Coordinates of C-alpha atoms in Angstrom, one line a residue:
G1 CA 121.1 75.7 143.2
G2 CA 118.0 77.2 144.5
F3 CA 118.3 80.2 142.5
L4 CA 118.7 78.8 139.4
L5 CA 115.5 76.6 140.2
Q6 CA 113.4 80.0 141.0
F7 CA 114.8 80.8 137.9
Y8 CA 114.0 77.6 135.5
R9 CA 110.2 77.9 137.3
A10 CA 109.0 81.6 136.4
L11 CA 111.0 81.0 133.1
L12 CA 108.5 77.9 132.3
L13 CA 105.9 80.3 133.8
V14 CA 107.1 83.1 131.0
L15 CA 106.9 80.3 128.2
A16 CA 102.8 79.3 129.3
F17 CA 101.7 82.1 129.3
T18 CA 103.4 83.5 126.2
L19 CA 101.4 79.7 124.6
S20 CA 98.5 80.6 126.3
C21 CA 97.8 84.4 124.6
A22 CA 99.1 82.7 121.3
P23 CA 95.8 82.4 119.7
F24 CA 94.6 85.8 121.0
V25 CA 97.5 87.5 119.4
H26 CA 96.7 85.7 116.1
A27 CA 93.6 85.2 115.3
Q28 CA 93.6 89.7 115.5
K29 CA 92.4 90.6 112.1
S30 CA 91.9 93.1 110.7
P31 CA 88.0 94.0 108.9
E32 CA 86.9 92.4 105.9
P33 CA 84.6 95.2 104.6
I34 CA 83.6 92.3 100.9
P35 CA 83.5 88.4 100.7
G36 CA 87.6 87.1 100.8
V37 CA 89.1 90.5 101.1
H38 CA 90.9 92.2 103.8
I39 CA 92.5 95.6 104.4
P40 CA 95.8 94.9 103.8
N41 CA 96.5 97.3 106.9
G42 CA 95.8 100.4 109.0
D43 CA 98.0 103.5 108.6
I44 CA 95.5 104.9 105.9
P45 CA 91.5 104.6 105.6
W46 CA 90.2 102.9 103.7
A47 CA 86.3 103.0 101.0
V48 CA 84.1 100.5 100.0
D49 CA 83.3 101.3 96.5
V50 CA 81.1 99.8 93.8
F51 CA 83.4 100.0 90.3
D52 CA 81.9 98.5 87.5
G53 CA 79.3 96.9 89.2
K54 CA 81.7 95.3 91.4
Q55 CA 82.7 95.6 95.0
Q56 CA 86.0 97.0 95.6
I57 CA 88.3 98.2 99.0
V58 CA 90.1 102.4 97.7
P59 CA 93.0 103.1 100.3
I60 CA 92.6 106.9 100.7
H61 CA 95.8 108.6 100.8
H62 CA 96.6 111.5 103.0
T63 CA 96.6 115.1 101.2
T64 CA 99.4 118.1 102.4
I65 CA 97.4 121.5 103.6
E66 CA 97.7 124.6 104.9
L67 CA 95.8 126.2 107.6
N68 CA 94.7 129.5 106.8
N69 CA 93.5 131.1 109.9
H70 CA 91.7 134.0 107.7
T71 CA 94.0 137.1 109.9
G72 CA 92.2 140.2 108.6
A73 CA 88.8 139.0 109.2
N74 CA 89.0 137.7 112.2
V75 CA 91.2 140.2 113.4
A76 CA 87.7 142.8 112.4
G77 CA 85.8 140.8 113.8
S78 CA 86.5 140.9 116.8
L79 CA 87.6 144.5 116.8
A80 CA 83.4 144.7 116.3
G81 CA 83.0 144.0 119.6
S82 CA 80.3 141.1 118.4
F83 CA 78.8 138.5 121.1
F84 CA 78.6 135.6 117.5
Y85 CA 81.6 136.5 116.7
K86 CA 84.3 133.1 115.8
P87 CA 87.7 132.5 115.0
K88 CA 87.3 131.8 111.4
V89 CA 89.8 128.9 110.8
T90 CA 89.8 127.1 107.4
T91 CA 91.9 124.4 105.5
E92 CA 93.1 124.3 102.2
V93 CA 94.0 122.3 99.7
N94 CA 96.1 122.9 96.3
G95 CA 93.9 121.3 93.0
T96 CA 90.1 121.2 92.6
H97 CA 90.7 116.8 92.4
A98 CA 91.5 114.8 95.1
G99 CA 93.5 112.2 93.8
V100 CA 91.4 109.4 94.5
S101 CA 87.8 109.0 92.7
L102 CA 85.1 106.5 94.2
H103 CA 82.5 106.2 91.9
T104 CA 79.0 105.3 94.8
D105 CA 76.9 107.9 95.8
K106 CA 76.8 105.4 99.0
P107 CA 80.8 104.3 100.2
V108 CA 81.1 103.5 103.6
F109 CA 84.9 103.5 105.7
Y110 CA 87.2 101.9 107.4
V111 CA 90.3 103.4 110.2
H112 CA 92.5 102.3 112.1
V113 CA 93.0 104.8 115.1
M114 CA 94.3 102.6 118.2
D115 CA 98.4 103.2 117.9
D116 CA 98.2 107.1 117.6
P117 CA 102.6 107.4 118.7
G118 CA 103.7 110.6 119.3
R119 CA 100.5 112.7 120.5
D120 CA 99.9 114.1 123.5
S121 CA 97.4 111.5 125.5
S122 CA 95.1 114.4 126.3
D123 CA 94.2 115.4 122.5
V124 CA 93.4 112.0 121.5
L125 CA 91.4 112.0 118.7
A126 CA 88.6 111.1 119.8
Y127 CA 85.9 111.9 116.1
W128 CA 85.6 111.1 112.2
A129 CA 84.4 113.7 110.0
I130 CA 83.2 113.7 106.5
V131 CA 83.2 117.1 105.2
R132 CA 82.2 118.6 101.9
A133 CA 85.2 120.3 99.3
T134 CA 84.1 124.1 98.3
I135 CA 86.5 124.9 95.0
K136 CA 87.6 128.3 95.2
K137 CA 90.2 128.8 92.4
D138 CA 92.9 126.3 92.4
R139 CA 92.2 125.3 96.2
R140 CA 89.8 123.6 97.6
V141 CA 88.0 125.4 100.7
L142 CA 87.3 122.6 103.9
A143 CA 85.6 123.6 107.2
Q144 CA 87.8 123.0 110.4
I145 CA 84.9 121.4 112.2
K146 CA 85.8 121.5 116.3
F147 CA 85.2 118.3 118.7
T148 CA 82.8 120.6 120.8
Q149 CA 80.3 121.0 117.8
L150 CA 79.8 117.2 117.6
T151 CA 76.5 115.6 119.2
G152 CA 75.9 112.3 118.1
K153 CA 74.7 112.3 115.0
A154 CA 73.8 115.4 115.0
K155 CA 75.2 117.9 112.2
R156 CA 76.0 120.8 113.1
S157 CA 77.5 122.8 109.7
D158 CA 76.2 122.2 106.4
S159 CA 79.6 121.7 104.8
Q160 CA 79.8 118.6 107.3
V161 CA 78.0 115.2 106.1
D162 CA 76.0 112.8 108.5
V163 CA 77.2 110.4 109.4
N164 CA 76.8 106.6 111.5
I165 CA 80.2 105.1 113.5
E166 CA 80.2 102.2 114.6
K167 CA 83.3 100.8 116.9
L168 CA 85.0 97.5 115.3
A169 CA 87.0 94.7 117.0
D170 CA 91.0 95.9 117.5
G171 CA 90.7 100.0 117.7
W172 CA 88.5 100.0 114.2
L173 CA 86.5 101.9 113.3
K174 CA 83.4 101.9 110.6
I175 CA 82.1 105.1 109.5
T176 CA 79.5 105.0 107.2
P177 CA 77.2 108.2 105.4
T178 CA 73.8 107.9 106.4
N179 CA 72.2 109.2 103.2
S180 CA 74.2 109.5 99.6
L181 CA 77.1 112.1 98.8
T182 CA 76.5 114.1 96.3
P183 CA 79.6 114.2 93.1
G184 CA 82.0 116.3 94.5
E185 CA 85.3 116.8 96.3
Y186 CA 84.9 115.9 100.2
A187 CA 87.4 114.4 103.6
L188 CA 87.9 112.4 105.4
Q189 CA 89.6 114.3 107.9
P190 CA 90.5 113.3 112.0
V191 CA 88.5 115.5 115.0
P192 CA 91.4 116.4 118.2
K193 CA 89.3 116.3 121.5
G194 CA 91.8 119.7 122.3
Q195 CA 90.8 123.0 122.6
N196 CA 91.3 125.0 119.9
T197 CA 93.2 122.2 118.2
F198 CA 92.5 121.4 114.3
S199 CA 93.6 118.5 111.5
T200 CA 96.8 118.7 110.0
V201 CA 96.4 115.9 108.3
I202 CA 93.4 115.1 105.4
F203 CA 92.2 112.1 103.3
D204 CA 90.7 113.2 100.4
F205 CA 88.4 111.3 97.8
A206 CA 85.8 112.5 94.6
I207 CA 82.4 110.7 94.3
D208 CA 82.8 111.0 90.7
P209 CA 80.5 108.1 88.9
K210 CA 82.5 108.6 85.0
A211 CA 86.4 108.7 87.5
P212 CA 88.4 105.5 86.1
N213 CA 88.9 103.0 88.5
A214 CA 91.7 103.0 91.4
P215 CA 95.2 101.6 90.1
D216 CA 95.4 100.0 94.0
A217 CA 91.9 99.1 94.3
L218 CA 90.9 95.9 95.4
S219 CA 88.8 93.4 94.6
A220 CA 87.3 89.7 95.1
P221 CA 89.1 87.2 92.7
S222 CA 87.1 85.8 89.6
S223 CA 86.2 82.6 90.5

């Protein structure tokens, strides 16, 4: 009898705790970048765009990349023994245009970073960068940004865009370019903390005021 009484007491405590926490669980919401439109999921970044004079949010999809370590040039540089030599690594993407085009030159990005299963805790994604792409033949080439190159709001390479990063609730980041983005090809990419560790995922997009609208863009319903 005593055991059952203790069991029921423990069960009541658990239920009371669960019910008391329930409002906090339900209160967690994704950001609302534009009035009346919440981000539906945090699996991919979203951008606030303006099309035909109306604000909307657009999902930025990831793309397959290749890391080019420029082996020939790196070996030559190491043999030269220059104190200023740094190994070169670039990210290369097939095709000259991203699948997603934004129309405004002042997009704002939202990224969810709370859930990152399978990643070593010592290699936490601590920063996101926007990088300009250079078109070479049938490919887009992006410089890889090292975590050690990042210092607050300072830009550490010509290919990197100055941004402000604001931490929001529930693991969301709001990333705003400091200056207007000129038309062209770009990528939003995570920058791992790990030494000599590079991102294997990028989220590519273009700035093109004349591009057709994204079919999966979401806008507030017309009043």
